[in-house]
PDBQT receptor file of N, H, CA, C and O in Angstrom, charges set to zero:
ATOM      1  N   UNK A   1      14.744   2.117  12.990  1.00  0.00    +0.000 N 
ATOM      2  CA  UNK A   1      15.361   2.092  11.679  1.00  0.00    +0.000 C 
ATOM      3  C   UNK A   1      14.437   2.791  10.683  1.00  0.00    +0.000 C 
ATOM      4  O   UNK A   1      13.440   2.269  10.185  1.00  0.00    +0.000 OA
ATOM      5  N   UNK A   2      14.887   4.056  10.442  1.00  0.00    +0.000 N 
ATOM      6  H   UNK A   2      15.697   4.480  10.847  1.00  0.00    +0.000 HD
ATOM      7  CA  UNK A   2      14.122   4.240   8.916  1.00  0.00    +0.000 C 
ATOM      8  C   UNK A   2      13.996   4.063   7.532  1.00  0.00    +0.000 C 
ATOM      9  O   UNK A   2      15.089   4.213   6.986  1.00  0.00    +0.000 OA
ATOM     10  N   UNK A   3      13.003   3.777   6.678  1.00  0.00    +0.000 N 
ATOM     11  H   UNK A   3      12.115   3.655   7.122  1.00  0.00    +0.000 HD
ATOM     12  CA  UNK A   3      13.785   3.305   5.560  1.00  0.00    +0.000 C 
ATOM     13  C   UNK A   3      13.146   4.312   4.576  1.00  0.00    +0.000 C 
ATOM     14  O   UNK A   3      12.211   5.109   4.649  1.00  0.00    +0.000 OA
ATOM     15  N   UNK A   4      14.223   3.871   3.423  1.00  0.00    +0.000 N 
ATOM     16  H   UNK A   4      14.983   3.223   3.363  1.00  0.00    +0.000 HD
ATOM     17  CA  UNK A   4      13.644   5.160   2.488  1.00  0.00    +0.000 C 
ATOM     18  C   UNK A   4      12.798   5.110   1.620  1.00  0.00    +0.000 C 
ATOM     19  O   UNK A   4      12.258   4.023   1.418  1.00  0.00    +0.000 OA
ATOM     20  N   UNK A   5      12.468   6.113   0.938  1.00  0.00    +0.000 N 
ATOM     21  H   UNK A   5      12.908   6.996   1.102  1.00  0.00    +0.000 HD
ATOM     22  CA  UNK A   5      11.274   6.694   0.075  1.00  0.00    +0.000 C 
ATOM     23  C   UNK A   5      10.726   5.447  -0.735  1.00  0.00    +0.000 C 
ATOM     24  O   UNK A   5       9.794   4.656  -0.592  1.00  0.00    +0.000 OA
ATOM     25  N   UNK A   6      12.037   5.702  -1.917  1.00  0.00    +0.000 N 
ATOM     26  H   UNK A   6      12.794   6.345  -2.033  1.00  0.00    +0.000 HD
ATOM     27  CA  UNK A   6      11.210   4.299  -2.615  1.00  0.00    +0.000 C 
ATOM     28  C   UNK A   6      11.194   2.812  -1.783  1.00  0.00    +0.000 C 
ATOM     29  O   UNK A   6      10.332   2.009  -2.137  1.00  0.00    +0.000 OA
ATOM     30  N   UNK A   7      11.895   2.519  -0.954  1.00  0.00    +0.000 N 
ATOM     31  H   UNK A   7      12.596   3.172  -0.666  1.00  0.00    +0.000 HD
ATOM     32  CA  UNK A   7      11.414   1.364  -0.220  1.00  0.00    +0.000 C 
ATOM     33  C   UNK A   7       9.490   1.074   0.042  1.00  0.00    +0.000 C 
ATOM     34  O   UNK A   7       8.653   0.219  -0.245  1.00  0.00    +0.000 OA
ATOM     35  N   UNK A   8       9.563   2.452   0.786  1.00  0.00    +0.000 N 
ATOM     36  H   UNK A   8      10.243   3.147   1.019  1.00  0.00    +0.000 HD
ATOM     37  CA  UNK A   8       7.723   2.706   1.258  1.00  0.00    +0.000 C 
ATOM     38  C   UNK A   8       6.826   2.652  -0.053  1.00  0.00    +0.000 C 
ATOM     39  O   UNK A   8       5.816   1.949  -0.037  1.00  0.00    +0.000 OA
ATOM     40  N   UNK A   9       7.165   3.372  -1.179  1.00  0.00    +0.000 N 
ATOM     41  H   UNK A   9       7.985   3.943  -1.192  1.00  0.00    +0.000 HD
ATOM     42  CA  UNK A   9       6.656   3.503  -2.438  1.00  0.00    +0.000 C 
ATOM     43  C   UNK A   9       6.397   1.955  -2.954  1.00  0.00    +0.000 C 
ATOM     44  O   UNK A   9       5.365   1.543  -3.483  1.00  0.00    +0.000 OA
ATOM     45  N   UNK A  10       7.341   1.362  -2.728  1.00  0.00    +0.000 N 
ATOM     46  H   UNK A  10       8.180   1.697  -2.299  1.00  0.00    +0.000 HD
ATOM     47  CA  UNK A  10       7.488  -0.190  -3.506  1.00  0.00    +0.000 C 
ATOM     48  C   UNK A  10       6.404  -0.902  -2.394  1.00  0.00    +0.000 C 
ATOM     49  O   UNK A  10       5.293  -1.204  -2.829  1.00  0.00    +0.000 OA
ATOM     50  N   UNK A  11       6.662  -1.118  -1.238  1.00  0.00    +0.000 N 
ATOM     51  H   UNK A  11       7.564  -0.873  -0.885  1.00  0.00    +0.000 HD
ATOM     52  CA  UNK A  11       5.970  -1.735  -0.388  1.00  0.00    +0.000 C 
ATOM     53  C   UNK A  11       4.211  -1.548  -0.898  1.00  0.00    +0.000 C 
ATOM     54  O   UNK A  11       3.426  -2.405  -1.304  1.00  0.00    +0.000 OA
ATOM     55  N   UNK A  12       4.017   0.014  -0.661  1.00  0.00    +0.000 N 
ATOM     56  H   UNK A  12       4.655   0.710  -0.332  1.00  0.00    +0.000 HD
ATOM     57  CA  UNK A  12       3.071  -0.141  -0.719  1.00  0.00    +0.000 C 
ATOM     58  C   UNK A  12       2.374   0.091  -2.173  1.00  0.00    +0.000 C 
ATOM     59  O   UNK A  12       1.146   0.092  -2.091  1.00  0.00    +0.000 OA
ATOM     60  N   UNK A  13       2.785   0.250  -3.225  1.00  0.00    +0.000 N 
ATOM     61  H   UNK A  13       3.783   0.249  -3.292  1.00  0.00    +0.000 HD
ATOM     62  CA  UNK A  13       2.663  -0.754  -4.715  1.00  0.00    +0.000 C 
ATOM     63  C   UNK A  13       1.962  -2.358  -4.627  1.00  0.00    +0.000 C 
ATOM     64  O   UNK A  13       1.005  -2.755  -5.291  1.00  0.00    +0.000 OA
ATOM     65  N   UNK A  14       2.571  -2.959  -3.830  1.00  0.00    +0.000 N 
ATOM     66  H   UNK A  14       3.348  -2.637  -3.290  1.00  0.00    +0.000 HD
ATOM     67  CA  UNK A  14       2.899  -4.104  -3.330  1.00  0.00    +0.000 C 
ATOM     68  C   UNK A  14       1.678  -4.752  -2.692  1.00  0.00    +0.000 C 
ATOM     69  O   UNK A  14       0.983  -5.644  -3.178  1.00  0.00    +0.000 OA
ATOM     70  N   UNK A  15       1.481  -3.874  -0.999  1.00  0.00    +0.000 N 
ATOM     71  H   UNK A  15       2.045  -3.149  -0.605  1.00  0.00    +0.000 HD
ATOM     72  CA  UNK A  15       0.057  -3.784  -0.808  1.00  0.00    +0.000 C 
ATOM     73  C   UNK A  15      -1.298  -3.624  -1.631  1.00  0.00    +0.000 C 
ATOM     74  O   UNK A  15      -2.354  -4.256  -1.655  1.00  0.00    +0.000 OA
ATOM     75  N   UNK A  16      -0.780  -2.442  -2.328  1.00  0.00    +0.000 N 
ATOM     76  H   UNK A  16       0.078  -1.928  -2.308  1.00  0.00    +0.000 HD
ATOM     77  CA  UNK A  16      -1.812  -2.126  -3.036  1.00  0.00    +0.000 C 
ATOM     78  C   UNK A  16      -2.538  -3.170  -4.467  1.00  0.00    +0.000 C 
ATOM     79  O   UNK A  16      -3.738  -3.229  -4.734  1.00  0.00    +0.000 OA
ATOM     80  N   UNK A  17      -1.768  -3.669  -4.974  1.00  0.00    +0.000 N 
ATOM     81  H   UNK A  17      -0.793  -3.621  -4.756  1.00  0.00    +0.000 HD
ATOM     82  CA  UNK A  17      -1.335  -5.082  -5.899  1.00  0.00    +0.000 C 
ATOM     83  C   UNK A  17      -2.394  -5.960  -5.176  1.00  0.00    +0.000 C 
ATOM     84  O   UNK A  17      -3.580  -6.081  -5.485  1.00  0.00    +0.000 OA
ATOM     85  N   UNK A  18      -1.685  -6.587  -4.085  1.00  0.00    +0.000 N 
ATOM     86  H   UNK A  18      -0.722  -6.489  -3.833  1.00  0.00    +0.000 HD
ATOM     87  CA  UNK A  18      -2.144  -7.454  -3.289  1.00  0.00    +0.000 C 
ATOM     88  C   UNK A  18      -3.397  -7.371  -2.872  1.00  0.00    +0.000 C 
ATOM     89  O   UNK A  18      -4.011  -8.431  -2.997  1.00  0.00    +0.000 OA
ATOM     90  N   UNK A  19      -4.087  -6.358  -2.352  1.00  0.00    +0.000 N 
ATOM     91  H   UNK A  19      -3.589  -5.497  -2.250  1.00  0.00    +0.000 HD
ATOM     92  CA  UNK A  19      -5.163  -6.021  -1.904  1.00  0.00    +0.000 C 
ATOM     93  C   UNK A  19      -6.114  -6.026  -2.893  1.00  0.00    +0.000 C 
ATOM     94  O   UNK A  19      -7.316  -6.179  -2.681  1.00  0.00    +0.000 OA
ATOM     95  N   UNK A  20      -5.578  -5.853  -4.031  1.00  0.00    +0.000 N 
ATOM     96  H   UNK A  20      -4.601  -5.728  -4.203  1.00  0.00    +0.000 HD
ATOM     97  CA  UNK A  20      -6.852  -5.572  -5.035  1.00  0.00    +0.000 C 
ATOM     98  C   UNK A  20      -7.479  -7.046  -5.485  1.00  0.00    +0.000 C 
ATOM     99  O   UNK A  20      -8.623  -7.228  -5.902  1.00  0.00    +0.000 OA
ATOM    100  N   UNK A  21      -6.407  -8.092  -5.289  1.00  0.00    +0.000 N 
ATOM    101  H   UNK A  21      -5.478  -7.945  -4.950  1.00  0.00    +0.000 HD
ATOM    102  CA  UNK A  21      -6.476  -9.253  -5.775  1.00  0.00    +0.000 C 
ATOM    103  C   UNK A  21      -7.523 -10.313  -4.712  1.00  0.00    +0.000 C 
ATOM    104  O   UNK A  21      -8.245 -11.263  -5.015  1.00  0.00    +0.000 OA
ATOM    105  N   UNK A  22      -7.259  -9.737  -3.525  1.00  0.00    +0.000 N 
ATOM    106  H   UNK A  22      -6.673  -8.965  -3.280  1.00  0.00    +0.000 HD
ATOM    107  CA  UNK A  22      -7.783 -10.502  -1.783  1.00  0.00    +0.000 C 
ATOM    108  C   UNK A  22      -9.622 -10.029  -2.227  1.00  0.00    +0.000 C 
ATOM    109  O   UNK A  22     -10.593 -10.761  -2.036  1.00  0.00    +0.000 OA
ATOM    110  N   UNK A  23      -9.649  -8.511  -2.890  1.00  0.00    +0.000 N 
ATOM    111  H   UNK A  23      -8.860  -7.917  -3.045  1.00  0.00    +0.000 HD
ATOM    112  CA  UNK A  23     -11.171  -7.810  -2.977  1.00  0.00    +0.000 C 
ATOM    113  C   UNK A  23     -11.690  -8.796  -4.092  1.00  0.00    +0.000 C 
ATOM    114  O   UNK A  23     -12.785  -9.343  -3.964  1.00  0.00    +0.000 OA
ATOM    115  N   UNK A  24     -11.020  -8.974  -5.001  1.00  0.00    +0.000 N 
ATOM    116  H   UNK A  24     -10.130  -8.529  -5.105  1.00  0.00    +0.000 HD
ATOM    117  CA  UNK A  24     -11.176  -9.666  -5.850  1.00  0.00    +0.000 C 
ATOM    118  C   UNK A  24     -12.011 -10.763  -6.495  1.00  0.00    +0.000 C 
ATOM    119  O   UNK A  24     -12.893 -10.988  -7.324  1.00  0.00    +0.000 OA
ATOM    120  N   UNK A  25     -11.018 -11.419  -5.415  1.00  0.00    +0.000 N 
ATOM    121  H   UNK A  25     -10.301 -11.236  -4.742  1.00  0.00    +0.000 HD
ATOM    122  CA  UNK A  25     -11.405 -12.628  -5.041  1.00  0.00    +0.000 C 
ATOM    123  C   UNK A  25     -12.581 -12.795  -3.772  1.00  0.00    +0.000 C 
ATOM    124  O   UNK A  25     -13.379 -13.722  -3.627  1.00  0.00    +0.000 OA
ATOM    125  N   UNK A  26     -12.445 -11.875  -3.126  1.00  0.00    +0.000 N 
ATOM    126  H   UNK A  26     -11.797 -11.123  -3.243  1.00  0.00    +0.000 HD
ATOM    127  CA  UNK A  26     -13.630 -12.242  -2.181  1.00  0.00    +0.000 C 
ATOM    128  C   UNK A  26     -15.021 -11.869  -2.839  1.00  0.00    +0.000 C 
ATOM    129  O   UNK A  26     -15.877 -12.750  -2.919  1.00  0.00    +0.000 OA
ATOM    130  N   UNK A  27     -15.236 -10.795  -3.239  1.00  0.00    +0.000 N 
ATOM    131  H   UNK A  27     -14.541 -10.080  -3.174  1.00  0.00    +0.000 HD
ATOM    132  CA  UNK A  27     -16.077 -10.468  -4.704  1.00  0.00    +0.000 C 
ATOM    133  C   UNK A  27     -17.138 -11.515  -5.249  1.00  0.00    +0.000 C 
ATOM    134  O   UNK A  27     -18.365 -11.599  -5.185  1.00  0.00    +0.000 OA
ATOM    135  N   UNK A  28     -15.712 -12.585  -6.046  1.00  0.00    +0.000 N 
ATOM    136  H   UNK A  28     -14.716 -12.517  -6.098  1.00  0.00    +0.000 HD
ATOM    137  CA  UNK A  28     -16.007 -13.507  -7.008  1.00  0.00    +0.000 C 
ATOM    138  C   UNK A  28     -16.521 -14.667  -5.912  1.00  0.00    +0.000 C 
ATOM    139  O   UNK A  28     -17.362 -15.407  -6.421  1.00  0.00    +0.000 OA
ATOM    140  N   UNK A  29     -16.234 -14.953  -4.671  1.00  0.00    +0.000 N 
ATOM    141  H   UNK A  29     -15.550 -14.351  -4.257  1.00  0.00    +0.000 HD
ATOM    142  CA  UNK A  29     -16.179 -16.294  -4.068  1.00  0.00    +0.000 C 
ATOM    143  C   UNK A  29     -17.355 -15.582  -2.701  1.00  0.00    +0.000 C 
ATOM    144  O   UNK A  29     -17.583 -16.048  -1.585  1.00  0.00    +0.000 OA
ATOM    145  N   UNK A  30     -17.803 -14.564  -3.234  1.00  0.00    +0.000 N 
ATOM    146  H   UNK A  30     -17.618 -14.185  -4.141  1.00  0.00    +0.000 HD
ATOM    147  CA  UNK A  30     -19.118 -13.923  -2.242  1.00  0.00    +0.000 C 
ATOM    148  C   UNK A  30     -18.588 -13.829  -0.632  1.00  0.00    +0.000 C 
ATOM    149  O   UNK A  30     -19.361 -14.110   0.284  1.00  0.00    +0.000 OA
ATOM    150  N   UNK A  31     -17.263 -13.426  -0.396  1.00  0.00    +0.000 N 
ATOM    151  H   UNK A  31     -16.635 -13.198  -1.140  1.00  0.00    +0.000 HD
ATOM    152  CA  UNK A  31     -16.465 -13.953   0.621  1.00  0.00    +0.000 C 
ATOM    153  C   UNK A  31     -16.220 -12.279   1.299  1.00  0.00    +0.000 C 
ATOM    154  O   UNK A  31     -15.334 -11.569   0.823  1.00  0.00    +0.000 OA
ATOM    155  N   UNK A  32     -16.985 -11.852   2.280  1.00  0.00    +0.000 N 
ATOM    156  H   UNK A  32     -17.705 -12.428   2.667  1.00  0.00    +0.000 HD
ATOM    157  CA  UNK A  32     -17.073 -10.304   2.558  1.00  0.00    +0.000 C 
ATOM    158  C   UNK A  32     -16.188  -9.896   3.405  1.00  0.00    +0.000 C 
ATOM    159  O   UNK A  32     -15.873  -8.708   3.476  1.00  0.00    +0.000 OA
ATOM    160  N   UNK A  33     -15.458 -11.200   4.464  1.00  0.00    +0.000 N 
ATOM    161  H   UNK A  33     -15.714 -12.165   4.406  1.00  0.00    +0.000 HD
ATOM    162  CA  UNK A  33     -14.741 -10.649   4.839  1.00  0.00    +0.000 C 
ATOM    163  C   UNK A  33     -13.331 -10.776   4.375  1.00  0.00    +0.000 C 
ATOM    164  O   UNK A  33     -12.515  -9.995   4.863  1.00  0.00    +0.000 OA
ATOM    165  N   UNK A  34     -12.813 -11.918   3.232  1.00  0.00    +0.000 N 
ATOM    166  H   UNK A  34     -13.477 -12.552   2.835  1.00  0.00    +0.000 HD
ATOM    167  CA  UNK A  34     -11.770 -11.464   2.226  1.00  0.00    +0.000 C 
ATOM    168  C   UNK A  34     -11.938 -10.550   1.392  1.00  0.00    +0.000 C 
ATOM    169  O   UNK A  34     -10.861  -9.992   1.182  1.00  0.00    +0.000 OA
ATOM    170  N   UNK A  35     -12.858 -10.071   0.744  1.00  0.00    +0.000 N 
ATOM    171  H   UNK A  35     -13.733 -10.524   0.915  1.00  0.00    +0.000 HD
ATOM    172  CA  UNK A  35     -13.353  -8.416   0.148  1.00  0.00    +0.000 C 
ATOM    173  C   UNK A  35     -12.694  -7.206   1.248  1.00  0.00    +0.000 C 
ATOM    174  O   UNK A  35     -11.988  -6.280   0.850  1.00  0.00    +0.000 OA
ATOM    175  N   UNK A  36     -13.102  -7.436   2.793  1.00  0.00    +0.000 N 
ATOM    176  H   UNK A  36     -13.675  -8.188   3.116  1.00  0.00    +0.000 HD
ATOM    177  CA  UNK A  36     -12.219  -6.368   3.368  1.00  0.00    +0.000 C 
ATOM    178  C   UNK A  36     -11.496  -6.190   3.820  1.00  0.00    +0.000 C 
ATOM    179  O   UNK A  36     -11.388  -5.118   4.414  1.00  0.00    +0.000 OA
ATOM    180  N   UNK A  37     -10.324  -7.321   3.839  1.00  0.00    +0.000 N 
ATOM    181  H   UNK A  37     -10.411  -8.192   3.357  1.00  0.00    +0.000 HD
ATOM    182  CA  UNK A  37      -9.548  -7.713   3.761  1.00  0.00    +0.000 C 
ATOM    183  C   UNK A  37      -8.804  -6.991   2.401  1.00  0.00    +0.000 C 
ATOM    184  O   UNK A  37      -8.141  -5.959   2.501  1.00  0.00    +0.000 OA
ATOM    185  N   UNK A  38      -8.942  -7.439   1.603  1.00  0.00    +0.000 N 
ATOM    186  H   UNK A  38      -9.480  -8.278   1.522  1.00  0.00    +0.000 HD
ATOM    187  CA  UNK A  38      -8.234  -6.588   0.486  1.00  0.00    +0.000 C 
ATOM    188  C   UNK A  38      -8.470  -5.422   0.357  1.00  0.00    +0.000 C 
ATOM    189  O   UNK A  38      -7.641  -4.881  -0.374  1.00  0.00    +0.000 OA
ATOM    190  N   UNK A  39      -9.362  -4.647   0.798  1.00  0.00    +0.000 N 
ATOM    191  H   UNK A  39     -10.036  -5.086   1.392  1.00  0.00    +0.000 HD
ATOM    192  CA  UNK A  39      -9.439  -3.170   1.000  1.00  0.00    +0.000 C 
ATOM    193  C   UNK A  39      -8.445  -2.615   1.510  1.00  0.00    +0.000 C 
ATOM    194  O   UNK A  39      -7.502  -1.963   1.060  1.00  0.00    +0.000 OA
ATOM    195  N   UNK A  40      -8.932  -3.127   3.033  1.00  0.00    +0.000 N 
ATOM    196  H   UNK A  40      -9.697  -3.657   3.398  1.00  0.00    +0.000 HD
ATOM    197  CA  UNK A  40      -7.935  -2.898   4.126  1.00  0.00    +0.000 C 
ATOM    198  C   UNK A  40      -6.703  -2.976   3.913  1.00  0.00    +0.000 C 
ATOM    199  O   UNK A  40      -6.126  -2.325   4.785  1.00  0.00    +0.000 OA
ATOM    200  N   UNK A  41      -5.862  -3.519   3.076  1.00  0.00    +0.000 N 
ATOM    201  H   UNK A  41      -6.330  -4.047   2.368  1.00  0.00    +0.000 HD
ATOM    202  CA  UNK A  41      -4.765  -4.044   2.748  1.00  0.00    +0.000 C 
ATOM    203  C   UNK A  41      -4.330  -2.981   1.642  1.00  0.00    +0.000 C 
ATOM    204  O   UNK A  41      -3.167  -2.579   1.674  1.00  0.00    +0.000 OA
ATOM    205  N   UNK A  42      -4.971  -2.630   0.924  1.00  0.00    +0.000 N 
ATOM    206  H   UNK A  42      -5.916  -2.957   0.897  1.00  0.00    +0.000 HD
ATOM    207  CA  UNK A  42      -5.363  -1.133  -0.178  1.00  0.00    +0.000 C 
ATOM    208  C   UNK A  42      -5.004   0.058   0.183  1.00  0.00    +0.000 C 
ATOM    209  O   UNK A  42      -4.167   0.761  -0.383  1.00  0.00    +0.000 OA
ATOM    210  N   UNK A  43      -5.752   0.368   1.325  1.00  0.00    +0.000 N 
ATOM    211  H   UNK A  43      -6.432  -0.203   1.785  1.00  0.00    +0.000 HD
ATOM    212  CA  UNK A  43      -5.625   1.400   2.257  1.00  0.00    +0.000 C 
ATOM    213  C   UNK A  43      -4.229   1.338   2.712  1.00  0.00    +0.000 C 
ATOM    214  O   UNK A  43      -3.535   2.243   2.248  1.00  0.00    +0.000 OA
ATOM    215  N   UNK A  44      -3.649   0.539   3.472  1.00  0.00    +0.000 N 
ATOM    216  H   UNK A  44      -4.213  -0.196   3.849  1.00  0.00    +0.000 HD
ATOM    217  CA  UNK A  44      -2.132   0.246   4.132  1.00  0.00    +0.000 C 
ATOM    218  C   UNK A  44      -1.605   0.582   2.946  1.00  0.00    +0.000 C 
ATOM    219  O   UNK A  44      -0.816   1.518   3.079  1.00  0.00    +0.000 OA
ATOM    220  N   UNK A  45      -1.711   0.212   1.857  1.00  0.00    +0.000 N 
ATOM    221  H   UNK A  45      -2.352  -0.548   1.749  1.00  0.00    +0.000 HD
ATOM    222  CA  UNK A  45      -0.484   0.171   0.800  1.00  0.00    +0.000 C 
ATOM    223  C   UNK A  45      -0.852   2.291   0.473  1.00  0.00    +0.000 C 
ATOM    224  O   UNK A  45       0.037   3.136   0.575  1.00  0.00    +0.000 OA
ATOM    225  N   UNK A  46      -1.630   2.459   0.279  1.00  0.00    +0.000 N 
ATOM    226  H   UNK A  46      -2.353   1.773   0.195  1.00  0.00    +0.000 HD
ATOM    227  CA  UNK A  46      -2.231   3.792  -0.236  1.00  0.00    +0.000 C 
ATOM    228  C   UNK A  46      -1.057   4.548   0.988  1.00  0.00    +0.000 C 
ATOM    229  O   UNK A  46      -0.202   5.358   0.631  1.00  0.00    +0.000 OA
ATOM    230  N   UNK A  47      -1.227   4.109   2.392  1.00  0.00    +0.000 N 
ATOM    231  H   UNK A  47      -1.921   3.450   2.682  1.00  0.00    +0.000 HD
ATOM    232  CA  UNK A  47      -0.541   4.786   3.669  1.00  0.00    +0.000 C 
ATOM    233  C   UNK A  47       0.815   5.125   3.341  1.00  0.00    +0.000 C 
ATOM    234  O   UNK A  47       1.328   6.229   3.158  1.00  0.00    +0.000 OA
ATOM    235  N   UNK A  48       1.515   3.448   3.284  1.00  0.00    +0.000 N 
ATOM    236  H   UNK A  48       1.098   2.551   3.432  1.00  0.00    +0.000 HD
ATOM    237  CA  UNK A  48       2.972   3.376   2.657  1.00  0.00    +0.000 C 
ATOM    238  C   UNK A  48       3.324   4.595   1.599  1.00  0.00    +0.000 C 
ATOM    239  O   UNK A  48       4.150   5.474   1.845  1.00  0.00    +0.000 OA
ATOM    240  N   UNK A  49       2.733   4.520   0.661  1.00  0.00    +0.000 N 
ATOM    241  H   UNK A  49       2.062   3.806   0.462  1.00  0.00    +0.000 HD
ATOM    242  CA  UNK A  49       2.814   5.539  -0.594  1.00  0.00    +0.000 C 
ATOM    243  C   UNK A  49       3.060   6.791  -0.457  1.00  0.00    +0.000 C 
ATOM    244  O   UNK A  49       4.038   7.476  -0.758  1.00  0.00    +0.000 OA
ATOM    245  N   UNK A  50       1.924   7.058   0.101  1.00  0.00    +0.000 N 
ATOM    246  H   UNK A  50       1.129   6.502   0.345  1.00  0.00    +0.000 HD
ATOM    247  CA  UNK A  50       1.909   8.779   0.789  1.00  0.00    +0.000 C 
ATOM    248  C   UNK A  50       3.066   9.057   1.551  1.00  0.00    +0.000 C 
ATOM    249  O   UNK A  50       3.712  10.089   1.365  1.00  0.00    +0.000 OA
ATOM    250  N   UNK A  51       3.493   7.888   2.718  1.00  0.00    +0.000 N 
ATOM    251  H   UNK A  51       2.968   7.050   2.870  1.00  0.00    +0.000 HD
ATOM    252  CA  UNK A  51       4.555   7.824   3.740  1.00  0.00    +0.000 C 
ATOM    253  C   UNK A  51       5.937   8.418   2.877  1.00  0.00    +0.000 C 
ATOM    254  O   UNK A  51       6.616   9.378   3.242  1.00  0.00    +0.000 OA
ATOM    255  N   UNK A  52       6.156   7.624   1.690  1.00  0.00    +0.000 N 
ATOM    256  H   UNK A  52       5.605   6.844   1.394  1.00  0.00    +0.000 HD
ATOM    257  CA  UNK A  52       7.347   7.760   0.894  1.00  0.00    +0.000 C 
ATOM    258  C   UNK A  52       7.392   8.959   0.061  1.00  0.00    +0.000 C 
ATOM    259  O   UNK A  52       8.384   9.685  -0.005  1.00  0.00    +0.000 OA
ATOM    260  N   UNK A  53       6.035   9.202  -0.732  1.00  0.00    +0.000 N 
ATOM    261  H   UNK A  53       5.230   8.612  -0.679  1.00  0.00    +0.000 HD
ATOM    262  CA  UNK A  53       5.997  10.622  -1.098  1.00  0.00    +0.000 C 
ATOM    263  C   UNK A  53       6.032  11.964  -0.091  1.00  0.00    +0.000 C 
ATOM    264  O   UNK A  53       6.179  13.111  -0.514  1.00  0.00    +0.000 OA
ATOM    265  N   UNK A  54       5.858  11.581   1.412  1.00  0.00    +0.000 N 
ATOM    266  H   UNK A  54       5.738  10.650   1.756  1.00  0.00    +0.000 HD
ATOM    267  CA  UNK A  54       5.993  12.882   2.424  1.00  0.00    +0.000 C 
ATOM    268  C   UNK A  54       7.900  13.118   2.658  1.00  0.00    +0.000 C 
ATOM    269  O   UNK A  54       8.513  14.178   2.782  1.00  0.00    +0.000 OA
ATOM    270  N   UNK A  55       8.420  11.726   2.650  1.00  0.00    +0.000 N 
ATOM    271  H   UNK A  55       7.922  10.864   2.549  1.00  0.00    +0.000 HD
ATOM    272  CA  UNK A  55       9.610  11.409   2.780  1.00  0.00    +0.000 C 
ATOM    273  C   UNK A  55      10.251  12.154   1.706  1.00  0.00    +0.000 C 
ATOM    274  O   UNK A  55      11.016  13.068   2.016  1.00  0.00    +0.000 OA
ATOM    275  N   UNK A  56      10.042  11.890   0.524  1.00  0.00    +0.000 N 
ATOM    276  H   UNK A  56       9.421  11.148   0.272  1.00  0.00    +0.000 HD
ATOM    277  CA  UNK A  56      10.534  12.619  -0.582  1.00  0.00    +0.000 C 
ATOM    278  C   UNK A  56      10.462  14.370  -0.717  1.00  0.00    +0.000 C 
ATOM    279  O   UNK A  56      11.306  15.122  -1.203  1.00  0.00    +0.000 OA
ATOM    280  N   UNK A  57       8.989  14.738  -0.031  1.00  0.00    +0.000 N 
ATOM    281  H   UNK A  57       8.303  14.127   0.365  1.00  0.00    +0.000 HD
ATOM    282  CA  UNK A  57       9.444  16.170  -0.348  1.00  0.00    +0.000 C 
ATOM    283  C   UNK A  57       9.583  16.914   0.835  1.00  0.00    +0.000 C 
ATOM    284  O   UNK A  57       9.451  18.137   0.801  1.00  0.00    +0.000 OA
ATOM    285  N   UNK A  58       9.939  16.074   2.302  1.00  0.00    +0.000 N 
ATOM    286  H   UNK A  58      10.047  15.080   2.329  1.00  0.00    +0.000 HD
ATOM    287  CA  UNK A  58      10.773  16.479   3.033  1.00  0.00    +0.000 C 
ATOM    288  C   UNK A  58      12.325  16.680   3.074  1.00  0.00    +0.000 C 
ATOM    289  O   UNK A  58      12.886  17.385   3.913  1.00  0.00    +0.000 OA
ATOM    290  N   UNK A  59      12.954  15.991   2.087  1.00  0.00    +0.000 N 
ATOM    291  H   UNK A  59      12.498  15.419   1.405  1.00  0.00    +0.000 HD
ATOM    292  CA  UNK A  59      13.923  15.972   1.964  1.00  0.00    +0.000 C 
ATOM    293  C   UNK A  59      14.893  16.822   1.631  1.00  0.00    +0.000 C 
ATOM    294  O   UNK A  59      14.804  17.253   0.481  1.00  0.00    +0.000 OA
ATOM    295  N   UNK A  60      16.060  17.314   2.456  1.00  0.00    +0.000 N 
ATOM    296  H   UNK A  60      16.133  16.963   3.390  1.00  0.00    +0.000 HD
ATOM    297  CA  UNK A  60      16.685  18.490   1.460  1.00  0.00    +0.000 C 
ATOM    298  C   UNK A  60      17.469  18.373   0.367  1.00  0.00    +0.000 C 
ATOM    299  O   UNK A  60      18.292  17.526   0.021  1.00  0.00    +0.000 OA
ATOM    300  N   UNK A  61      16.910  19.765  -0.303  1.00  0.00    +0.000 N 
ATOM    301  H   UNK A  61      16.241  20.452  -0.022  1.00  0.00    +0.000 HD
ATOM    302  CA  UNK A  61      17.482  19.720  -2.027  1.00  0.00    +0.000 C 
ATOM    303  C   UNK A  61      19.041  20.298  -1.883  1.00  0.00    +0.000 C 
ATOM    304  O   UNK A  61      19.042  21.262  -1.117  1.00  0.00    +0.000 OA
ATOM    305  N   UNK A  62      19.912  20.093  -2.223  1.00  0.00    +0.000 N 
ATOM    306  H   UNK A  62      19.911  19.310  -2.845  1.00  0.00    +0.000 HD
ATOM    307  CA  UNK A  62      21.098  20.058  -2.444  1.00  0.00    +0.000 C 
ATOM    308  C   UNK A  62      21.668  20.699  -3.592  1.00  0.00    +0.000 C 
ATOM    309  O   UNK A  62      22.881  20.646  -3.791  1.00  0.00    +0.000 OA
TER     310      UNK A  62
């Protein structure tokens, strides 16, 4: 099943949101592997993004 552009865009918004909050917090609570954890989670969302922007200007113009 593929899904579309802004779906991936939102998702990984989403990730990216999320992840910053996991670094965050691991940061504040000296917690290194919830710090990369929210990276990691950063990165995925950063993936998604790109995924939906490749989607978008693959697409044909009409």
């Amino acid at each position: 099943m593929t899904t579309h552009s802004k779906s991936d865009k939102t998702e990984g918004k989403v990730d990216k949101a999320a992840g910053k909050v996991k670094e965050a917090a691991g940061k504040m609570t000296k917690d290194r592997e919830l710090e990369g954890k929210g990276k990691a989670q950063q990165a995925k969302g950063d993936a998604k993004s790109a995924k939906g922007n490749l989607k978008d200007a693959t697409k044909p113009r009409h």
